């Protein structure tokens, strides 16, 4: 039985995650990760075959911040907005003491042509932990059902 | 006027008519003359199908092709289209099989694409069945010639393609031998769908001029700057290209001065974690980035400790898929394996460098839609003879591509 307070805190974490990301609120978004949190994006195809390479791989929050800064200041790509639609998270208690969480997502993208399309669909497969009476990410894996990406993926999902 | 008789205004291919990126007739002819022409198209890495019966489904041009390892250990390739009524025979993208059965009417083929059996060929109780004249041997799947070199499998539909090693030529083989010097393992795949013409991507990858300008992560962190030195090497037919870039020898200040007239060198951009821009020279030859492009659809790349192939899979005049395969050496230490995985952040659809290669093609495709009578300009590095350049301030290899493309397509020949 998952305590209602735990589920509520997890819902709050995912809600903030999606909203900060879609609003480009980078310091607030990065603050949802532990300093040692890993972040990776891969496809279901790679994951199901046990293949370690993916689309993004950040070993810690500093690397994730570098990715964000690359997207903000260095990389060249089409202007676009992402919009995350998330499911209710599924929560479980892991043997290592962290909290396991998974959550389905769809990301719609709107570009300069003005149309929105489905850019990515998949699930988060995460480890969470309490910090200062809130939940944060200890590890995050973004596993895409869509094995192909349209044009490029400059911004984390 | 048919686009197939378009005007190429310069014999050194320093002008490229935009029609080649847009016109459906040209696209259709490419499928026949290039992807089914006397050239070798990359199929897969042998490491993807290590055991007899292992298979992957790939594309040669826009034709689906099964690549399977036979019982004799040889690599086979055949078109994934049933000889009966044209159904897709192999439906999974990869796997292991003893033979292949089309689900529609259960025609069954062996690992080389030969027809093994046809259900109810003799009919039922003397009724129906195939006519006595039906000869199974005449209904194999369309089979490609396959040759392999250093674990790379290539196929061709054309009887006149030369032996593979002659096709690759000694200058490309030197580069392939360098990267495929020991046994490899597959690390993973990426697929990227680009709303642009496949040849714009070929141009992009083989153009070192853009690399030190478009990719600001790479210029800022010394991964590809025109100042770092390198070479553009062409095979004897000028159709394959090897670009390599050395590790930066001069100080960051030297590069900053050379780039003073541009806005691509960010002195204030810092990395919190520099591991992804700190490769080790495991080859010991000072080459940071080595890219080998094999006409018409393969790129082989080493960037630092990142190793990969990219295959172009055209879909239509304004769309292609890019298929990325990441690999490592089987004898990697865990530390080196981790470096390869981290440096993969530079490549692919989320690549801190490579993402812009896809974007650039889209920018061109969008702008040239109704500009069929206009041409692009390829003069960086000089005009006239198409030859090797031992610097990176050049677009010469693109002219080599267009020379071969033009010959293959037989423009003006109806």
XYZ file of C-alpha atoms in Angstrom:
571
model
C 0.000 0.000 0.000
C 1.469 3.332 -1.067
C 0.834 6.149 1.404
C -1.390 8.872 -0.078
C 1.201 11.484 0.963
C 3.873 9.701 -1.101
C 1.688 9.503 -4.175
C 0.736 13.133 -3.741
C 4.409 14.159 -3.521
C 5.217 12.126 -6.644
C 2.367 13.745 -8.580
C 3.688 17.135 -7.471
C 7.205 16.250 -8.676
C 6.031 15.120 -12.123
C 3.720 18.110 -12.469
C 6.564 20.526 -11.695
C 8.928 18.586 -13.965
C 6.674 18.929 -17.012
C 5.650 22.509 -16.336
C 9.179 23.847 -15.704
C 10.455 22.026 -18.784
C 7.715 23.266 -21.108
C 8.122 26.801 -19.747
C 11.954 26.752 -20.142
C 12.317 27.388 -16.378
C 15.754 25.796 -16.283
C 17.064 26.482 -12.734
C 13.771 25.299 -11.249
C 13.771 22.249 -13.501
C 17.367 21.303 -12.665
C 16.574 21.743 -8.980
C 14.290 18.688 -9.224
C 17.369 16.467 -9.643
C 19.837 15.233 -7.047
C 23.419 16.394 -7.817
C 24.383 12.790 -8.602
C 21.242 12.007 -10.573
C 21.730 10.342 -13.929
C 19.516 11.295 -16.852
C 19.211 9.396 -20.094
C 16.963 9.205 -23.140
C 16.789 6.012 -25.137
C 14.359 4.009 -27.245
C 12.303 1.032 -26.266
C 14.070 -0.879 -29.055
C 17.508 -0.324 -27.531
C 16.274 -0.866 -23.991
C 14.504 -4.143 -24.757
C 17.630 -5.492 -26.445
C 19.881 -4.445 -23.559
C 21.821 -2.001 -25.753
C 23.379 0.786 -23.663
C 23.600 3.596 -26.240
C 20.710 6.014 -26.411
C 19.956 9.560 -27.484
C 21.170 11.467 -24.403
C 23.274 10.271 -21.494
C 24.107 12.521 -18.544
C 25.978 10.891 -15.680
C 25.100 13.646 -13.212
C 23.203 16.910 -12.867
C 26.214 18.964 -14.007
C 26.159 17.202 -17.386
C 22.427 17.766 -17.604
C 23.005 21.467 -16.941
C 25.602 21.489 -19.747
C 22.974 20.015 -22.072
C 20.513 22.692 -21.119
C 23.116 25.427 -21.639
C 24.113 23.962 -25.016
C 20.485 24.145 -26.094
C 20.145 27.683 -24.740
C 23.381 29.227 -25.961
C 25.247 27.110 -28.513
C 23.152 24.698 -30.545
C 21.283 25.743 -33.657
C 17.818 24.281 -34.174
C 14.301 25.180 -35.160
C 12.337 27.273 -32.711
C 9.688 25.143 -31.126
C 7.595 24.517 -28.044
C 7.150 21.149 -26.380
C 4.055 20.269 -24.375
C 4.170 17.291 -22.006
C 1.034 15.322 -21.195
C 1.681 12.906 -18.309
C -0.188 9.996 -16.798
C -0.649 9.428 -13.075
C 2.677 7.942 -11.846
C 2.929 4.368 -10.657
C 4.946 4.192 -7.423
C 6.675 1.328 -5.638
C 9.250 0.890 -2.899
C 12.616 -0.402 -4.078
C 14.884 -2.716 -2.126
C 17.674 -0.093 -2.132
C 15.449 2.281 -0.160
C 14.691 4.609 -3.077
C 11.230 4.989 -4.483
C 10.585 3.503 -7.900
C 8.323 5.456 -10.233
C 7.101 5.171 -13.775
C 4.906 7.564 -15.682
C 3.680 7.618 -19.294
C 4.173 10.748 -21.338
C 3.327 12.239 -24.712
C 5.142 15.295 -25.997
C 3.447 17.447 -28.624
C 5.684 19.817 -30.483
C 4.672 23.079 -32.147
C 7.142 24.577 -34.600
C 7.365 27.718 -36.696
C 4.998 26.305 -39.299
C 2.355 26.620 -36.605
C 1.236 23.013 -36.501
C 1.567 20.677 -33.541
C 2.538 17.050 -33.963
C 3.344 14.136 -31.688
C 7.083 14.376 -31.166
C 7.582 11.667 -28.584
C 5.615 9.018 -26.696
C 6.958 6.768 -23.985
C 7.503 6.374 -20.297
C 9.726 7.630 -17.538
C 11.426 4.928 -15.491
C 12.785 6.741 -12.445
C 14.211 6.501 -8.948
C 13.003 9.126 -6.446
C 14.104 10.084 -2.949
C 12.985 12.457 -0.219
C 14.942 15.660 0.234
C 13.793 18.555 2.396
C 10.263 17.160 2.617
C 9.840 16.899 -1.133
C 10.644 14.204 -3.691
C 13.481 14.639 -6.194
C 14.911 12.470 -8.979
C 17.836 10.222 -8.090
C 17.847 8.722 -11.598
C 15.711 9.308 -14.658
C 15.346 7.226 -17.810
C 13.210 8.503 -20.685
C 12.267 5.486 -22.784
C 10.709 6.349 -26.122
C 8.172 4.113 -27.818
C 8.907 5.958 -31.057
C 12.212 4.611 -32.288
C 12.688 7.448 -34.719
C 13.041 11.142 -33.980
C 11.828 13.856 -36.315
C 14.789 16.070 -37.316
C 16.448 16.526 -33.912
C 16.019 16.487 -30.157
C 17.902 19.472 -28.744
C 15.952 19.764 -25.476
C 15.570 17.060 -22.799
C 12.174 15.379 -22.595
C 10.836 20.434 -69.857
C 11.623 17.275 -67.945
C 13.765 17.775 -64.904
C 15.905 14.950 -66.262
C 17.330 17.310 -68.872
C 18.197 20.063 -66.390
C 21.110 22.331 -67.067
C 24.393 21.833 -65.182
C 26.107 25.136 -65.935
C 29.671 24.236 -64.944
C 31.731 21.209 -65.963
C 33.658 21.264 -62.665
C 30.375 20.901 -60.728
C 30.827 24.155 -58.859
C 27.123 24.758 -59.548
C 24.377 22.330 -58.500
C 20.834 22.784 -59.824
C 18.303 22.813 -56.979
C 16.000 20.590 -59.023
C 18.050 17.553 -57.948
C 16.791 18.022 -54.377
C 13.135 18.494 -55.266
C 12.029 16.674 -58.382
C 10.149 13.340 -58.071
C 11.321 12.145 -61.511
C 14.904 12.625 -60.430
C 14.232 10.778 -57.183
C 12.729 7.846 -59.112
C 15.711 7.714 -61.430
C 18.130 7.748 -58.468
C 16.515 4.561 -57.210
C 17.268 2.852 -60.534
C 20.579 4.375 -61.569
C 22.273 4.858 -58.197
C 20.789 2.481 -55.654
C 20.398 -0.272 -58.257
C 23.397 0.895 -60.269
C 26.936 -0.558 -60.412
C 27.761 0.638 -56.883
C 27.999 -1.096 -53.514
C 25.420 -0.023 -50.930
C 26.153 -0.541 -47.250
C 23.831 -3.095 -45.680
C 24.840 -3.746 -42.067
C 27.690 -4.636 -39.749
C 28.459 -8.329 -39.567
C 28.500 -7.973 -35.757
C 24.731 -7.415 -35.943
C 24.197 -10.929 -37.301
C 26.942 -13.013 -35.667
C 25.275 -16.463 -35.914
C 23.785 -18.415 -38.836
C 20.072 -17.551 -39.018
C 20.524 -14.057 -37.542
C 18.950 -11.372 -39.698
C 18.211 -7.643 -39.928
C 15.884 -5.796 -42.302
C 17.543 -2.753 -43.903
C 17.017 -0.545 -46.935
C 18.909 -0.159 -50.187
C 17.606 3.138 -51.457
C 13.928 2.834 -50.599
C 13.784 -0.933 -51.209
C 13.431 -3.135 -48.088
C 16.175 -5.760 -47.971
C 16.724 -8.691 -45.613
C 20.330 -9.323 -44.579
C 20.726 -12.829 -43.156
C 23.657 -15.017 -42.220
C 23.405 -18.387 -43.942
C 24.191 -21.826 -42.553
C 27.560 -21.613 -44.287
C 28.357 -18.411 -42.362
C 28.121 -16.170 -45.414
C 26.061 -12.973 -45.432
C 23.086 -12.996 -47.823
C 20.760 -10.207 -48.904
C 17.452 -10.309 -50.753
C 14.500 -8.040 -51.322
C 11.824 -8.408 -48.653
C 8.976 -8.954 -51.125
C 7.311 -12.313 -51.644
C 7.764 -13.708 -55.147
C 4.098 -14.713 -55.150
C 1.937 -11.618 -54.579
C 4.394 -9.070 -53.275
C 3.743 -9.272 -49.553
C 6.390 -8.360 -46.978
C 8.004 -11.669 -46.012
C 10.079 -10.769 -42.930
C 8.049 -8.566 -40.587
C 10.413 -8.143 -37.619
C 13.270 -5.663 -38.003
C 15.787 -8.117 -36.584
C 15.860 -11.602 -35.160
C 16.827 -15.218 -35.721
C 15.178 -17.705 -38.062
C 15.734 -21.105 -39.640
C 13.885 -19.973 -42.745
C 11.389 -17.277 -43.722
C 7.700 -17.916 -44.346
C 5.433 -15.290 -45.879
C 2.325 -15.078 -43.681
C -0.005 -14.435 -46.628
C 0.106 -17.856 -48.361
C 3.019 -19.432 -46.463
C 5.529 -19.516 -49.278
C 8.760 -20.437 -47.518
C 12.304 -19.261 -48.334
C 15.731 -20.287 -47.082
C 18.330 -17.964 -45.513
C 19.666 -17.134 -48.988
C 16.273 -16.132 -50.415
C 15.566 -19.323 -52.406
C 11.975 -20.557 -52.542
C 11.749 -23.813 -50.562
C 8.059 -24.695 -50.625
C 4.618 -23.604 -51.796
C 1.620 -24.948 -49.807
C -0.791 -27.043 -51.875
C 1.503 -26.840 -54.897
C 0.010 -30.132 -56.161
C -3.541 -29.155 -55.172
C -5.915 -31.142 -52.973
C -7.208 -34.534 -54.081
C -6.256 -33.825 -57.652
C -7.968 -30.476 -57.734
C -6.373 -27.040 -57.981
C -2.704 -26.453 -57.290
C -0.030 -24.835 -59.381
C 0.276 -25.865 -63.042
C 2.893 -28.504 -63.918
C 4.947 -25.771 -65.569
C 5.452 -23.984 -62.232
C 9.155 -24.194 -61.351
C 10.050 -23.206 -57.794
C 13.604 -22.391 -58.890
C 12.230 -19.516 -60.972
C 10.560 -17.836 -57.983
C 13.319 -16.946 -55.560
C 13.338 -13.586 -53.822
C 15.380 -10.994 -55.754
C 18.899 -11.672 -54.476
C 21.649 -9.059 -54.160
C 25.340 -9.757 -54.612
C 26.974 -9.391 -51.189
C 30.599 -8.814 -50.259
C 32.072 -7.946 -46.884
C 35.182 -6.074 -45.859
C 36.425 -5.890 -42.252
C 32.971 -6.678 -40.893
C 31.076 -4.235 -43.136
C 28.529 -5.920 -45.435
C 27.697 -4.307 -48.777
C 25.207 -5.345 -51.431
C 24.547 -4.508 -55.048
C 21.765 -5.278 -57.515
C 24.083 -4.681 -60.476
C 26.152 -7.335 -62.239
C 28.760 -4.785 -63.318
C 29.783 -3.594 -59.837
C 33.538 -4.233 -59.473
C 34.908 -6.344 -56.599
C 34.193 -4.531 -53.315
C 37.828 -3.791 -52.428
C 38.389 -2.285 -55.875
C 35.222 -0.222 -55.435
C 36.361 1.104 -52.049
C 39.896 1.770 -53.294
C 43.143 1.898 -51.263
C 42.652 5.382 -49.803
C 39.282 4.531 -48.229
C 40.503 1.087 -47.198
C 43.277 2.760 -45.208
C 40.623 4.638 -43.222
C 38.363 1.594 -42.826
C 41.322 -0.524 -41.639
C 42.071 2.138 -39.037
C 38.572 2.146 -37.508
C 37.735 -1.551 -37.989
C 41.112 -2.706 -36.724
C 39.692 -5.179 -34.177
C 36.464 -7.060 -33.401
C 33.500 -4.876 -32.514
C 30.268 -5.055 -30.498
C 27.040 -3.129 -31.123
C 26.152 -0.485 -28.516
C 22.825 0.683 -29.934
C 20.860 2.392 -32.678
C 19.167 5.664 -33.459
C 16.742 6.494 -36.253
C 16.221 10.041 -37.375
C 13.612 11.173 -39.896
C 14.601 14.278 -41.836
C 12.191 16.361 -43.909
C 14.847 17.060 -46.524
C 16.544 15.476 -49.519
C 19.115 12.770 -48.770
C 21.802 14.446 -50.884
C 21.707 17.552 -48.705
C 22.874 15.337 -45.877
C 25.640 13.835 -48.016
C 26.803 17.366 -48.810
C 26.626 18.413 -45.174
C 28.662 15.545 -43.777
C 31.402 15.874 -46.363
C 31.760 19.632 -46.099
C 34.414 20.627 -43.541
C 33.739 24.311 -44.251
C 30.433 24.207 -42.343
C 31.774 22.066 -39.506
C 33.736 24.859 -37.894
C 30.918 27.387 -38.267
C 27.507 25.764 -37.853
C 28.462 23.633 -34.854
C 29.110 26.131 -32.101
C 29.550 23.499 -29.390
C 32.274 21.992 -31.530
C 34.037 25.255 -32.306
C 33.875 26.508 -28.741
C 35.269 23.300 -27.242
C 37.850 22.572 -29.945
C 36.074 19.534 -31.407
C 35.897 20.774 -34.996
C 37.564 24.019 -35.882
C 38.842 24.818 -39.329
C 42.083 25.930 -37.638
C 42.900 22.517 -36.242
C 44.066 21.122 -39.559
C 43.240 17.958 -41.403
C 42.579 16.738 -44.910
C 39.955 15.887 -47.494
C 40.960 12.730 -49.367
C 39.126 11.378 -52.415
C 39.291 7.954 -54.044
C 40.444 7.737 -57.662
C 36.892 8.195 -58.978
C 36.285 11.153 -56.573
C 33.123 9.492 -55.276
C 34.204 8.342 -51.808
C 35.546 10.853 -49.325
C 37.670 10.661 -46.238
C 37.678 13.803 -44.070
C 39.881 13.885 -41.021
C 40.577 16.527 -38.418
C 43.528 16.560 -36.041
C 43.425 17.278 -32.335
C 43.993 20.983 -31.897
C 47.702 21.736 -31.770
C 47.702 25.495 -31.244
C 46.412 27.375 -28.246
C 42.755 28.247 -27.831
C 43.788 31.896 -28.358
C 45.024 31.107 -31.892
C 41.657 29.666 -32.826
C 39.847 32.528 -31.116
C 41.828 35.026 -33.217
C 41.085 33.172 -36.461
C 37.412 33.121 -35.562
C 37.352 36.800 -34.571
C 35.237 37.700 -37.609
C 32.541 35.155 -36.711
C 30.159 34.807 -33.802
C 30.617 31.110 -33.258
C 33.341 31.083 -30.625
C 31.805 31.435 -27.184
C 34.396 32.455 -24.604
C 31.802 32.551 -21.866
C 30.351 29.092 -22.523
C 31.728 26.700 -19.921
C 31.022 23.069 -19.183
C 30.230 21.902 -15.665
C 31.503 18.446 -16.611
C 34.171 18.290 -19.323
C 34.276 14.505 -19.684
C 32.350 14.468 -22.966
C 34.783 16.877 -24.651
C 37.928 15.178 -23.329
C 38.574 12.135 -25.509
C 41.795 10.125 -25.301
C 43.837 9.474 -28.460
C 43.428 5.693 -28.439
C 44.661 5.457 -32.048
C 47.876 7.330 -31.264
C 47.852 9.170 -34.609
C 46.495 12.541 -33.525
C 43.270 12.190 -35.527
C 40.348 13.501 -33.473
C 37.642 13.086 -36.102
C 37.733 10.677 -39.034
C 34.776 10.436 -41.397
C 34.689 8.087 -44.359
C 31.827 8.466 -46.807
C 31.250 5.528 -49.159
C 29.089 6.408 -52.154
C 26.138 6.438 -52.145
C 24.784 5.948 -48.626
C 27.333 5.166 -45.885
C 29.297 7.246 -43.405
C 31.795 5.660 -41.023
C 32.931 7.870 -38.172
C 35.354 8.079 -35.263
C 34.967 11.201 -33.158
C 37.310 10.978 -30.201
C 36.311 7.650 -28.693
C 32.890 7.568 -30.332
C 32.520 4.999 -33.126
C 29.533 4.760 -35.438
C 28.090 4.261 -38.886
C 25.313 6.271 -40.473
C 23.254 4.928 -43.355
C 21.085 7.150 -45.532
C 17.685 5.650 -46.329
C 15.850 7.853 -48.856
C 12.050 7.850 -48.621
C 10.962 10.531 -51.086
C 12.466 13.673 -52.694
C 11.988 15.597 -49.460
C 12.388 12.930 -46.813
C 14.996 10.425 -45.676
C 15.804 8.385 -42.632
C 19.222 8.401 -41.081
C 20.078 5.105 -39.398
C 22.826 5.308 -36.773
C 24.681 2.275 -35.448
C 27.009 2.777 -32.472
C 29.743 0.264 -31.796
C 32.731 -0.392 -29.556
C 35.725 -2.679 -29.565
C 35.071 -6.045 -27.952
C 38.208 -5.697 -25.803
C 37.308 -2.275 -24.335
C 38.042 -1.626 -20.696
C 34.899 -0.588 -18.762
C 36.364 2.923 -18.523
C 36.840 3.207 -22.292
C 33.363 1.783 -22.952
C 31.902 4.474 -20.690
C 33.805 7.160 -22.611
C 32.304 5.913 -25.880
C 28.796 6.014 -24.443
C 29.272 9.513 -23.042
C 30.766 10.821 -26.274
C 27.710 9.489 -28.108
C 26.120 12.682 -26.733
C 27.812 14.456 -29.655
C 26.002 12.358 -32.289
C 22.504 11.431 -33.330
C 19.238 13.379 -33.118
C 20.202 14.713 -29.677
C 23.840 15.141 -30.678
C 25.412 18.288 -29.292
C 27.204 18.554 -32.639
C 25.215 16.375 -35.044
C 21.733 17.788 -34.399
C 22.570 20.762 -36.574
C 23.438 18.625 -39.598
C 19.813 17.553 -39.858
C 18.519 21.050 -39.242
C 20.659 22.533 -42.016
C 19.104 20.286 -44.666
C 15.636 21.339 -43.577
C 16.612 24.997 -43.921
C 17.707 24.354 -47.513
C 14.767 22.150 -48.488
C 12.273 24.746 -47.279
C 13.938 27.540 -49.262
C 14.487 25.839 -52.636
C 10.991 24.500 -53.214
C 10.180 26.711 -56.212
C 13.760 27.605 -57.163
C 14.337 24.875 -59.713
C 16.117 27.123 -62.209
C 18.659 28.280 -59.604
C 21.906 26.684 -58.458
C 24.022 26.378 -55.337
C 27.628 27.631 -55.426
C 30.555 25.358 -54.539
C 33.750 27.395 -54.846
C 35.315 27.189 -51.383
C 38.721 25.554 -51.865
C 38.796 26.625 -55.502
C 37.196 25.625 -58.791
C 38.476 23.456 -61.625
C 40.268 20.166 -60.894
C 38.769 17.941 -58.178
C 41.627 16.738 -56.002
C 42.727 16.020 -52.440
C 43.075 19.014 -50.131
C 45.311 18.971 -47.055
C 43.313 21.595 -45.233
C 39.694 22.019 -44.140
C 38.781 25.285 -45.837
C 37.173 23.554 -48.811
C 34.059 22.106 -50.421
C 35.982 20.189 -53.108
C 34.666 16.756 -52.135
C 31.103 17.838 -52.865
C 32.093 18.512 -56.462
C 33.465 14.973 -56.592
C 30.107 13.628 -55.458
C 28.234 15.625 -58.094
C 30.636 14.510 -60.824
C 29.767 10.894 -60.035
C 26.095 11.581 -59.448
C 25.806 13.317 -62.797
C 27.502 10.428 -64.597
C 25.307 7.849 -62.857
C 22.067 9.683 -63.575
C 22.775 10.279 -67.283
C 21.074 13.648 -67.331
C 19.998 14.670 -70.780
C 20.038 11.066 -71.981
C 16.240 10.818 -71.789
